[in-house]
Short mmCIF file of C-alpha atoms in Angstrom, two decimals:
data_model
loop_
_atom_site.label_atom_id
_atom_site.label_comp_id
_atom_site.label_asym_id
_atom_site.label_seq_id
_atom_site.Cartn_x
_atom_site.Cartn_y
_atom_site.Cartn_z
CA MET A 1 11.84 25.28 -2.04
CA LYS A 2 13.34 28.24 -0.16
CA PHE A 3 11.20 31.16 1.01
CA LEU A 4 11.73 34.77 2.06
CA ILE A 5 9.32 36.89 4.13
CA ALA A 6 10.24 40.57 3.94
CA ASP A 7 8.06 42.74 6.20
CA ASP A 8 8.88 45.28 8.89
CA GLU A 9 6.14 43.88 11.16
CA GLN A 10 7.39 40.86 13.12
CA LEU A 11 3.84 39.62 13.73
CA VAL A 12 3.19 39.48 9.97
CA ARG A 13 6.41 37.55 9.40
CA LEU A 14 5.51 35.10 12.19
CA THR A 15 1.99 34.59 10.84
CA ILE A 16 3.17 33.79 7.31
CA ARG A 17 5.92 31.52 8.64
CA THR A 18 3.32 29.59 10.68
CA ILE A 19 1.13 29.14 7.59
CA LEU A 20 4.14 27.81 5.67
CA ASN A 21 5.00 25.48 8.58
CA ASN A 22 1.48 24.07 8.40
CA TYR A 23 2.20 23.01 4.82
CA GLY A 24 5.31 21.08 5.84
CA ILE A 25 7.91 23.78 5.22
CA GLU A 26 10.68 23.79 7.82
CA ASN A 27 11.99 26.97 9.45
CA GLN A 28 15.46 26.42 7.97
CA ASP A 29 13.89 26.88 4.53
CA ILE A 30 12.34 30.24 5.47
CA TYR A 31 14.43 33.43 5.53
CA GLN A 32 13.20 36.69 7.06
CA ALA A 33 14.01 40.36 6.50
CA GLY A 34 12.70 43.48 8.23
CA THR A 35 13.89 46.03 5.67
CA GLY A 36 14.53 46.28 1.95
CA ARG A 37 18.29 46.25 2.53
CA GLU A 38 18.08 43.13 4.69
CA MET A 39 16.06 41.54 1.89
CA LEU A 40 18.79 42.35 -0.65
CA ALA A 41 21.41 40.88 1.69
CA VAL A 42 19.47 37.59 2.01
CA LEU A 43 19.02 37.30 -1.76
CA SER A 44 22.71 37.97 -2.39
CA GLU A 45 23.71 35.10 -0.07
CA HIS A 46 20.97 32.51 -0.59
CA ARG A 47 18.90 31.07 -3.40
CA VAL A 48 15.24 31.92 -2.79
CA ASP A 49 12.41 30.45 -4.84
CA LEU A 50 9.49 32.49 -3.49
CA ALA A 51 9.43 35.84 -1.68
CA PHE A 52 6.57 37.60 0.09
CA VAL A 53 7.49 41.32 0.19
CA ASP A 54 5.74 44.14 2.04
CA ILE A 55 5.24 47.15 -0.20
CA ARG A 56 6.16 49.64 2.57
CA MET A 57 9.35 49.03 4.55
CA PRO A 58 11.94 51.30 6.18
CA GLU A 59 14.86 52.60 4.09
CA MET A 60 13.52 51.20 0.82
CA THR A 61 10.07 50.33 -0.52
CA GLY A 62 9.25 46.75 -1.37
CA LEU A 63 8.86 47.63 -5.04
CA GLU A 64 12.31 49.23 -5.17
CA ALA A 65 13.82 46.26 -3.30
CA ILE A 66 12.26 43.87 -5.84
CA ARG A 67 13.50 45.97 -8.75
CA GLN A 68 17.07 45.68 -7.42
CA SER A 69 16.61 42.02 -6.44
CA ILE A 70 15.79 40.85 -9.95
CA ALA A 71 19.44 41.39 -10.94
CA LEU A 72 20.56 39.32 -7.92
CA SER A 73 17.91 36.61 -8.04
CA GLY A 74 16.18 36.46 -11.40
CA HIS A 75 14.65 33.04 -10.71
CA THR A 76 12.75 34.19 -7.57
CA SER A 77 8.97 34.57 -7.71
CA PHE A 78 7.98 37.80 -5.93
CA TYR A 79 4.60 38.43 -4.31
CA ILE A 80 3.74 41.89 -2.96
CA LEU A 81 2.01 42.24 0.43
CA THR A 82 0.06 45.41 1.16
CA GLY A 83 -2.81 46.76 3.20
CA TYR A 84 -3.54 49.31 0.46
CA ASP A 85 -5.77 48.31 -2.40
CA ARG A 86 -4.45 50.94 -4.81
CA PHE A 87 -4.39 50.42 -8.54
CA GLU A 88 -1.14 52.30 -9.13
CA TYR A 89 0.70 49.97 -6.75
CA ALA A 90 -0.62 46.91 -8.54
CA ARG A 91 0.24 48.34 -11.96
CA GLU A 92 3.83 49.13 -10.94
CA ALA A 93 4.23 45.74 -9.28
CA ILE A 94 3.14 43.91 -12.41
CA SER A 95 5.35 46.08 -14.61
CA ILE A 96 8.52 44.96 -12.77
CA GLY A 97 7.61 41.26 -12.89
CA VAL A 98 5.83 40.67 -9.58
CA LYS A 99 3.71 37.51 -9.73
CA ASP A 100 0.76 38.83 -7.73
CA PHE A 101 -0.48 41.65 -5.55
CA LEU A 102 -1.76 40.28 -2.21
CA LEU A 103 -3.86 42.16 0.34
CA LYS A 104 -3.19 41.82 4.05
CA PRO A 105 -4.03 39.89 6.12
CA LEU A 106 -2.80 36.98 4.04
CA GLU A 107 -5.24 34.06 4.20
CA THR A 108 -4.28 30.39 4.44
CA HIS A 109 -6.08 29.31 1.27
CA THR A 110 -4.27 32.05 -0.68
CA VAL A 111 -0.88 30.69 0.43
CA GLU A 112 -2.01 27.15 -0.45
CA GLU A 113 -2.95 28.21 -4.00
CA ILE A 114 0.39 30.02 -4.42
CA LEU A 115 2.36 27.00 -3.18
CA LYS A 116 0.54 24.65 -5.57
CA ARG A 117 1.11 27.02 -8.49
CA GLU A 118 4.77 27.64 -7.71
CA ARG A 119 5.58 23.98 -7.10
CA ALA A 120 3.91 23.02 -10.38
CA HIS A 121 5.84 25.76 -12.18
CA GLN A 122 9.11 24.72 -10.54
CA GLU A 123 8.61 21.04 -11.40
CA SER A 124 7.70 21.92 -14.99
CA ALA A 125 10.86 24.01 -15.34
CA ARG A 126 12.94 21.22 -13.82
CA ARG A 127 11.47 18.63 -16.19
CA GLN A 128 12.30 20.84 -19.15
CA ILE A 129 15.90 21.28 -18.00
CA ARG A 130 16.21 17.56 -17.25
CA SER A 131 14.96 16.81 -20.76
CA GLU A 132 17.54 19.16 -22.28
CA PHE A 133 20.34 17.65 -20.19
CA ALA A 134 19.12 14.11 -20.99
CA SER A 135 19.50 14.87 -24.70
CA LEU A 136 23.02 16.19 -24.14
CA VAL A 137 23.99 13.19 -21.99
CA SER A 138 22.51 10.64 -24.44
CA SER A 139 24.29 12.30 -27.34
CA ALA A 140 27.58 12.33 -25.41
CA LEU A 141 27.25 8.61 -24.58
CA LEU A 142 26.53 7.76 -28.22
CA THR A 143 29.13 9.97 -29.87
CA GLY A 144 31.79 10.25 -27.15
CA SER A 145 31.82 14.03 -27.43
CA GLY A 146 30.09 16.94 -25.74
CA SER A 147 28.49 20.17 -26.91
CA ALA A 148 31.01 22.86 -27.71
CA SER A 149 28.38 25.57 -27.22
CA ARG A 150 27.24 24.54 -23.75
CA PRO A 151 29.63 23.51 -20.94
CA LEU A 152 28.32 20.76 -18.69
CA PHE A 153 29.68 19.24 -15.49
CA CYS A 154 28.55 15.64 -14.93
CA LEU A 155 28.79 13.36 -11.89
CA PRO A 156 28.12 9.80 -13.17
CA CYS A 157 26.53 7.13 -10.99
CA LEU A 158 25.79 3.50 -11.89
CA CYS A 159 23.03 1.66 -10.01
CA THR A 160 22.94 -2.13 -10.37
CA PHE A 161 19.94 -4.35 -9.59
CA ASP A 162 20.90 -7.99 -10.03
CA ARG A 163 17.40 -9.27 -9.34
CA GLN A 164 14.91 -6.39 -9.53
CA THR A 165 13.73 -4.84 -12.79
CA ASP A 166 11.73 -1.69 -13.57
CA VAL A 167 13.22 0.12 -10.57
CA ASP A 168 12.08 3.71 -10.00
CA LEU A 169 15.01 6.02 -9.21
CA GLU A 170 13.10 9.30 -9.29
CA PHE A 171 14.01 9.83 -5.63
CA PHE A 172 17.44 10.97 -6.83
CA CYS A 173 15.73 14.11 -8.19
CA ARG A 174 15.40 15.27 -4.58
CA CYS A 175 19.05 16.32 -4.84
CA GLU A 176 17.71 19.28 -6.82
CA ASP A 177 15.96 20.60 -3.69
CA VAL A 178 19.32 20.98 -1.95
CA PHE A 179 21.66 21.62 -4.91
CA THR A 180 19.57 23.95 -7.02
CA SER A 181 22.01 24.17 -9.94
CA VAL A 182 22.12 20.36 -10.28
CA HIS A 183 19.66 18.41 -12.43
CA THR A 184 19.20 14.64 -12.58
CA VAL A 185 19.24 12.48 -15.72
CA ILE A 186 18.16 8.84 -15.32
CA LEU A 187 18.73 6.34 -18.15
CA PRO A 188 17.33 2.86 -17.30
CA PHE A 189 18.72 -0.39 -18.71
CA PRO A 190 18.02 -4.05 -17.81
CA HIS A 191 19.28 -4.68 -14.25
CA MET A 192 21.08 -1.33 -14.10
CA SER A 193 20.56 2.40 -14.57
CA TYR A 194 22.84 5.27 -15.50
CA VAL A 195 22.25 8.33 -13.31
CA VAL A 196 24.01 11.57 -14.19
CA PHE A 197 23.92 14.64 -11.95
CA CYS A 198 24.42 17.59 -14.30
CA SER A 199 25.11 21.28 -13.84
CA ALA A 200 25.97 24.11 -16.18
CA ALA A 201 28.34 25.46 -13.51
CA PRO A 202 31.03 23.79 -11.36
CA PHE A 203 29.82 22.36 -8.05
CA SER A 204 31.28 20.80 -4.91
CA GLU A 205 31.21 17.02 -5.30
CA LYS A 206 31.63 16.01 -1.65
CA PRO A 207 28.31 17.33 -0.24
CA LEU A 208 26.46 16.14 -3.35
CA LEU A 209 27.92 12.63 -2.94
CA ALA A 210 26.80 12.63 0.70
CA GLN A 211 23.26 13.52 -0.37
CA ILE A 212 23.23 10.84 -3.12
CA HIS A 213 24.48 8.28 -0.60
CA THR A 214 21.75 9.21 1.88
CA LEU A 215 18.96 9.04 -0.71
CA PHE A 216 20.14 5.70 -2.10
CA SER A 217 20.59 4.06 1.30
CA SER A 218 17.18 5.27 2.47
CA ALA A 219 15.46 3.95 -0.68
CA ALA A 220 17.25 0.60 -0.53
CA GLU A 221 16.22 0.18 3.10
CA SER A 222 12.59 1.28 2.76
CA ARG A 223 11.96 -0.64 -0.49
CA GLY A 224 13.76 -3.82 0.54
CA TRP A 225 16.29 -3.81 -2.31
CA GLU A 226 18.44 -6.78 -1.30
CA THR A 227 20.54 -6.75 -4.49
CA ALA A 228 20.89 -3.03 -5.11
CA SER A 229 24.30 -1.33 -5.28
CA ALA A 230 25.43 2.13 -6.37
CA PHE A 231 28.78 3.22 -7.79
CA CYS A 232 29.51 6.92 -8.13
CA PHE A 233 32.52 8.84 -9.41
CA SER A 234 34.09 11.05 -6.77
CA ALA A 235 34.72 13.89 -9.27
CA ALA A 236 32.70 15.45 -12.06
CA VAL A 237 33.63 14.77 -15.68
CA SER A 238 32.86 16.41 -19.01
CA PRO A 239 30.22 14.98 -21.40
CA ALA A 240 33.04 13.71 -23.64
CA GLN A 241 34.33 11.64 -20.70
CA LEU A 242 30.96 10.12 -19.75
CA ALA A 243 31.17 6.97 -21.91
CA GLY A 244 34.59 6.14 -20.49
CA ALA A 245 33.38 6.90 -16.96
CA PHE A 246 30.47 4.46 -17.18
CA SER A 247 32.73 1.84 -18.74
CA THR A 248 34.98 2.16 -15.69
CA LEU A 249 32.02 2.03 -13.31
CA LYS A 250 30.53 -1.05 -14.98
CA ARG A 251 33.81 -2.93 -14.68
CA TYR A 252 34.39 -1.82 -11.09
CA ALA A 253 30.77 -2.72 -10.22
CA ALA A 254 31.88 -6.37 -10.12
CA VAL A 255 33.30 -5.54 -6.69
CA ARG A 256 29.78 -5.95 -5.27
CA LEU A 257 30.28 -9.72 -5.51
CA THR A 258 33.30 -9.64 -3.18
CA HIS A 259 32.49 -6.61 -1.00
CA GLY A 260 28.72 -6.88 -0.60
CA LEU A 261 25.39 -5.81 -2.06
CA ARG A 262 23.17 -2.90 -1.01
CA ARG A 263 26.15 -0.63 -0.57
CA PHE A 264 27.21 2.76 -1.91
CA TYR A 265 30.68 2.79 -3.51
CA THR A 266 32.68 5.91 -4.37
CA VAL A 267 35.13 5.44 -7.24
CA SER A 268 38.10 7.71 -7.91
CA PRO A 269 38.60 8.24 -11.68
CA SER A 270 42.39 8.12 -11.36
CA HIS A 271 42.86 5.64 -8.50
CA PRO A 272 40.46 2.66 -8.63
CA PRO A 273 40.32 1.11 -5.13
CA VAL A 274 40.61 -2.47 -6.48
CA SER A 275 43.07 -3.65 -9.13
CA ASP A 276 41.91 -5.30 -12.35
CA SER A 277 43.60 -8.58 -11.38
CA ARG A 278 41.58 -8.78 -8.16
CA LEU A 279 38.40 -7.82 -9.99
CA LEU A 280 38.81 -10.41 -12.77
CA PRO A 281 37.19 -13.43 -11.03
CA ALA A 282 34.12 -11.38 -10.07
CA VAL A 283 33.90 -9.99 -13.63
CA LEU A 284 34.03 -13.55 -15.00
CA ILE A 285 31.32 -14.77 -12.60
CA LEU A 286 29.05 -11.98 -13.81
CA GLN A 287 29.87 -12.96 -17.39
CA LEU A 288 29.00 -16.59 -16.63
CA ARG A 289 25.62 -15.44 -15.33
CA ASP A 290 24.97 -13.48 -18.54
CA ASP A 291 26.12 -16.40 -20.73
CA TYR A 292 23.85 -18.75 -18.81
CA LEU A 293 20.78 -16.55 -19.08
CA GLY A 294 21.54 -15.95 -22.76
CA GLY A 295 21.91 -19.67 -23.45
CA SER A 296 25.45 -19.28 -24.86
CA TYR A 297 27.23 -22.58 -24.11
CA VAL A 298 30.49 -21.81 -25.97
CA ASP A 299 30.97 -18.45 -24.24
CA TYR A 300 30.04 -20.02 -20.90
CA VAL A 301 32.70 -22.73 -21.23
CA ASN A 302 35.37 -20.21 -22.30
CA HIS A 303 34.63 -17.93 -19.37
CA LEU A 304 34.57 -20.90 -16.96
CA GLU A 305 38.06 -21.89 -18.16
CA GLN A 306 39.27 -18.32 -17.58
CA LEU A 307 37.73 -18.25 -14.09
CA THR A 308 39.32 -21.58 -13.17
CA ALA A 309 42.73 -20.39 -14.37
CA ALA A 310 42.43 -17.08 -12.49
CA LEU A 311 41.55 -18.85 -9.23
CA LYS A 312 44.27 -21.50 -9.58
CA ASN A 313 46.92 -18.84 -10.26
CA ALA A 314 45.86 -16.94 -7.14
CA PRO A 315 44.24 -19.46 -4.74
CA ASP A 316 44.30 -16.95 -1.87
CA LEU A 317 42.62 -14.23 -3.92
CA PHE A 318 39.39 -14.42 -1.91
CA GLY A 319 39.48 -13.96 1.84
CA ARG A 320 36.79 -15.23 4.19
CA ALA A 321 34.71 -12.04 3.90
CA SER A 322 34.89 -12.07 0.10
CA LEU A 323 33.82 -15.72 -0.06
CA HIS A 324 30.87 -14.93 2.20
CA HIS A 325 29.74 -12.09 -0.11
CA ILE A 326 30.19 -14.21 -3.26
CA ASN A 327 28.12 -17.07 -1.86
CA ALA A 328 25.45 -14.57 -0.77
CA TRP A 329 25.36 -13.05 -4.27
CA LEU A 330 25.10 -16.49 -5.92
CA SER A 331 22.21 -17.42 -3.62
CA LEU A 332 20.32 -14.18 -4.25
CA CYS A 333 21.10 -13.47 -7.89
CA PHE A 334 22.17 -16.59 -9.78
CA ALA A 335 22.28 -20.19 -8.49
CA ARG A 336 22.59 -21.14 -4.84
CA PRO A 337 25.50 -23.58 -4.24
CA GLU A 338 24.63 -26.82 -2.43
CA THR A 339 27.49 -26.05 -0.05
CA PRO A 340 29.36 -22.71 0.29
CA LEU A 341 32.11 -22.34 -2.30
CA ASP A 342 35.55 -21.96 -0.72
CA SER A 343 38.09 -23.38 -3.21
CA PRO A 344 38.94 -23.19 -6.93
CA GLU A 345 37.71 -26.79 -7.29
CA GLY A 346 34.42 -25.91 -5.61
CA PHE A 347 33.83 -22.98 -7.97
CA TYR A 348 34.60 -25.17 -10.99
CA ARG A 349 32.27 -27.99 -9.91
CA HIS A 350 29.42 -25.56 -9.21
CA PHE A 351 29.58 -23.75 -12.55
CA GLN A 352 30.35 -26.92 -14.47
CA ALA A 353 27.17 -28.52 -13.12
CA LEU A 354 25.13 -25.54 -14.31
CA SER A 355 26.39 -25.94 -17.87
CA ARG A 356 24.30 -29.10 -18.40
CA HIS A 357 21.21 -26.90 -18.84
CA LEU A 358 22.93 -25.18 -21.76
CA LEU A 359 23.77 -28.53 -23.37
CA SER A 360 20.15 -29.68 -23.39
CA PRO A 361 18.62 -29.73 -26.88
CA GLY A 362 16.30 -26.86 -27.68
CA GLU A 363 13.32 -29.21 -27.88
CA GLN A 364 14.06 -30.58 -24.41
CA LYS A 365 14.36 -27.09 -22.91
CA MET A 366 11.12 -26.05 -24.60
CA SER A 367 9.47 -29.22 -23.33
CA SER A 368 10.54 -28.36 -19.77
CA LEU A 369 9.21 -24.84 -20.14
CA GLU A 370 5.93 -26.07 -21.57
CA SER A 371 5.65 -28.42 -18.59
CA ILE A 372 6.26 -25.51 -16.22
CA ILE A 373 3.59 -23.40 -17.93
CA ARG A 374 1.09 -26.28 -17.82
CA TYR A 375 1.92 -26.89 -14.16
CA THR A 376 1.39 -23.18 -13.41
CA ASP A 377 -1.96 -23.21 -15.22
CA ASP A 378 -3.06 -26.16 -13.07
CA HIS A 379 -1.66 -25.00 -9.70
CA TYR A 380 -1.89 -21.19 -9.74
CA THR A 381 -4.26 -21.21 -6.74
CA GLU A 382 -1.53 -22.78 -4.59
CA ASP A 383 1.58 -21.26 -3.00
CA ILE A 384 3.59 -21.23 -6.23
CA SER A 385 6.88 -19.42 -6.83
CA VAL A 386 9.82 -19.26 -9.22
CA ASN A 387 12.17 -20.70 -6.59
CA GLY A 388 9.86 -23.62 -5.91
CA LEU A 389 9.40 -24.43 -9.60
CA ALA A 390 13.14 -24.11 -10.24
CA ASP A 391 13.87 -26.71 -7.56
CA GLN A 392 11.09 -28.96 -8.83
CA PHE A 393 12.22 -28.90 -12.48
CA GLY A 394 15.99 -28.85 -11.86
CA LEU A 395 16.63 -25.30 -13.10
CA THR A 396 17.99 -22.13 -11.53
CA PRO A 397 15.52 -19.36 -10.60
CA ASN A 398 17.21 -16.80 -12.86
CA TYR A 399 17.25 -19.15 -15.84
CA LEU A 400 13.61 -20.12 -15.34
CA SER A 401 12.53 -16.46 -14.99
CA ALA A 402 14.40 -15.40 -18.14
CA GLN A 403 13.06 -18.29 -20.25
CA PHE A 404 9.53 -17.92 -18.89
CA LYS A 405 9.41 -14.23 -19.84
CA ARG A 406 10.95 -14.96 -23.25
CA GLU A 407 8.26 -17.57 -23.97
CA THR A 408 5.17 -15.87 -22.48
CA GLY A 409 6.11 -12.20 -22.84
CA MET A 410 5.54 -11.49 -19.15
CA LYS A 411 7.12 -12.04 -15.77
CA PHE A 412 6.13 -15.18 -13.86
CA THR A 413 4.40 -13.19 -11.09
CA ASP A 414 2.37 -11.21 -13.64
CA TYR A 415 1.36 -14.46 -15.37
CA VAL A 416 0.14 -15.99 -12.09
CA THR A 417 -1.68 -12.78 -11.15
CA GLY A 418 -3.43 -12.81 -14.53
CA LEU A 419 -4.65 -16.39 -14.00
CA ARG A 420 -5.87 -15.66 -10.48
CA LEU A 421 -7.72 -12.48 -11.41
CA ALA A 422 -9.31 -14.04 -14.49
CA GLN A 423 -10.79 -16.78 -12.28
CA ALA A 424 -11.75 -14.21 -9.63
CA LYS A 425 -13.70 -12.16 -12.19
CA LYS A 426 -15.53 -15.29 -13.30
CA LEU A 427 -16.47 -16.14 -9.70
CA LEU A 428 -17.54 -12.56 -8.97
CA VAL A 429 -19.99 -12.65 -11.87
CA GLU A 430 -21.17 -16.27 -11.83
CA SER A 431 -21.06 -17.29 -8.15
CA PRO A 432 -22.62 -16.02 -4.92
CA LEU A 433 -19.30 -16.32 -3.01
CA GLN A 434 -18.17 -13.41 -0.86
CA VAL A 435 -15.02 -11.47 -1.82
CA LYS A 436 -12.94 -13.01 0.99
CA GLN A 437 -13.99 -16.49 -0.13
CA ILE A 438 -13.04 -15.74 -3.73
CA ALA A 439 -9.68 -14.32 -2.61
CA SER A 440 -8.87 -17.55 -0.77
CA ARG A 441 -10.13 -19.76 -3.59
CA VAL A 442 -7.90 -18.15 -6.26
CA GLY A 443 -4.71 -18.23 -4.17
CA TYR A 444 -4.58 -15.09 -2.01
CA TYR A 445 -3.91 -15.50 1.71
CA THR A 446 -5.35 -12.09 2.61
CA THR A 447 -8.35 -10.25 1.24
CA SER A 448 -6.48 -6.93 1.28
CA HIS A 449 -3.74 -8.33 -0.97
CA PHE A 450 -6.38 -9.63 -3.38
CA ILE A 451 -8.22 -6.29 -3.48
CA LYS A 452 -5.00 -4.35 -4.11
CA ALA A 453 -4.03 -6.66 -6.98
CA PHE A 454 -7.55 -6.46 -8.43
CA VAL A 455 -7.71 -2.65 -8.30
CA ARG A 456 -4.22 -2.34 -9.79
CA ARG A 457 -5.22 -4.50 -12.78
CA GLU A 458 -8.92 -3.62 -13.26
CA GLU A 459 -9.01 -0.04 -11.87
CA MET A 460 -12.06 -0.90 -9.78
CA THR A 461 -12.72 -2.93 -6.62
CA PRO A 462 -14.04 -6.50 -6.76
CA LEU A 463 -17.43 -5.33 -5.46
CA GLU A 464 -17.63 -2.61 -8.10
CA TYR A 465 -16.84 -5.23 -10.75
CA ARG A 466 -19.53 -7.56 -9.37
CA ASN A 467 -22.14 -4.79 -9.27
CA ARG A 468 -21.40 -3.89 -12.85
CA TYR A 469 -21.42 -7.41 -14.33
CA LYS A 470 -23.13 -9.69 -11.79
CA THR A 471 -25.64 -12.39 -12.82
CA VAL A 472 -25.99 -14.08 -9.41
CA LYS A 473 -26.76 -12.48 -6.01
CA PRO A 474 -23.93 -12.95 -3.50
CA GLU A 475 -24.37 -15.04 -0.37
CA GLU A 476 -25.40 -13.21 2.77
#
């Protein structure tokens, strides 16, 4: 939020600025004016969300300055400051749209209440606009056309997550704090999300792209997103062009296999930085991954033949850096090669070996999965993981995860957590063991990790659960 303090007394301006600083508001977000005319000049040059205005200032009263400001800055919330508790002032202030009539000296708790109210109002308004834009964007993606009655400028961004799911991208909405005319639409899909930065008016793409890049890189670093990548158009498009834009981004996104994960890529709509012929092998490797996880043997074999042909026709297609990135992607997101792949023959042997899982009869695959579930039920208190089970049962981690969720309806980690917490609840009620002993017995290495998992699932601490349901006194 941006603030304005308009008062002819410097001490008053300094006092209010200090109060705002104490609530985390930086000086660069606070404008000051000593007269009504200075106030009008600030509002004509800057977007201001909240203004504290003295009722008596040189050259022009605060009320008159607000009356003229509404035409310049209709979205600003105005609050009158005065040392005079006079009803006629309050009545006039309210009549021109002032939010409140505040008596000097302004107290800290009053500012706190105003900030809470204004931030809630601002966020509510933003959510409403986002919802409206989300409807327009969704309609444009479905129909391939925009709204003739409402122009919209859209900067499309595709975020891919080859391993993570249910990724929260709400941090992108912080762009709205800097670019106040821009609103963020987030449409999540499995392993990827469409993000569209929308505005009813034209905007400068370059500074917005820099902000998007900064937010994405910071989130990827702080949240440990090893397989995250972002691909953003360098120029805004119309709603009618959105479907085509995301189609281009999805195809170009294959470049993450050869150029690296956890990076931010800018894509020119008219001049893609990588040709289709150079992208083809990476596109086919992604398709092989999807065929494998979907259990489609025929499609897998066809795409493997296409990949082999593409690599044989251009054996020098991948340089050393590209091969490094491809092997890293395979290890993180699909199936780790026994030795790094560095030749067309090596690629063929690796993917050909994986196809044997798709040839297994359905009963055999189900038998393997049933064995994995039984093993998990028997060994959930141990250090058990998808990677370890995949090695043990001769499967790839991605394949095991996909089949496990398809069979049980939940992710492997959630299944294990459920088993551990079910046993923990039984021990809390029926045994005298201490919480740290129970944590260790059900498979948690630290008590804090156990407590966090318990609270997240049960919405109470283990001790609260024991006190509510206990039948045995705990050990001293």
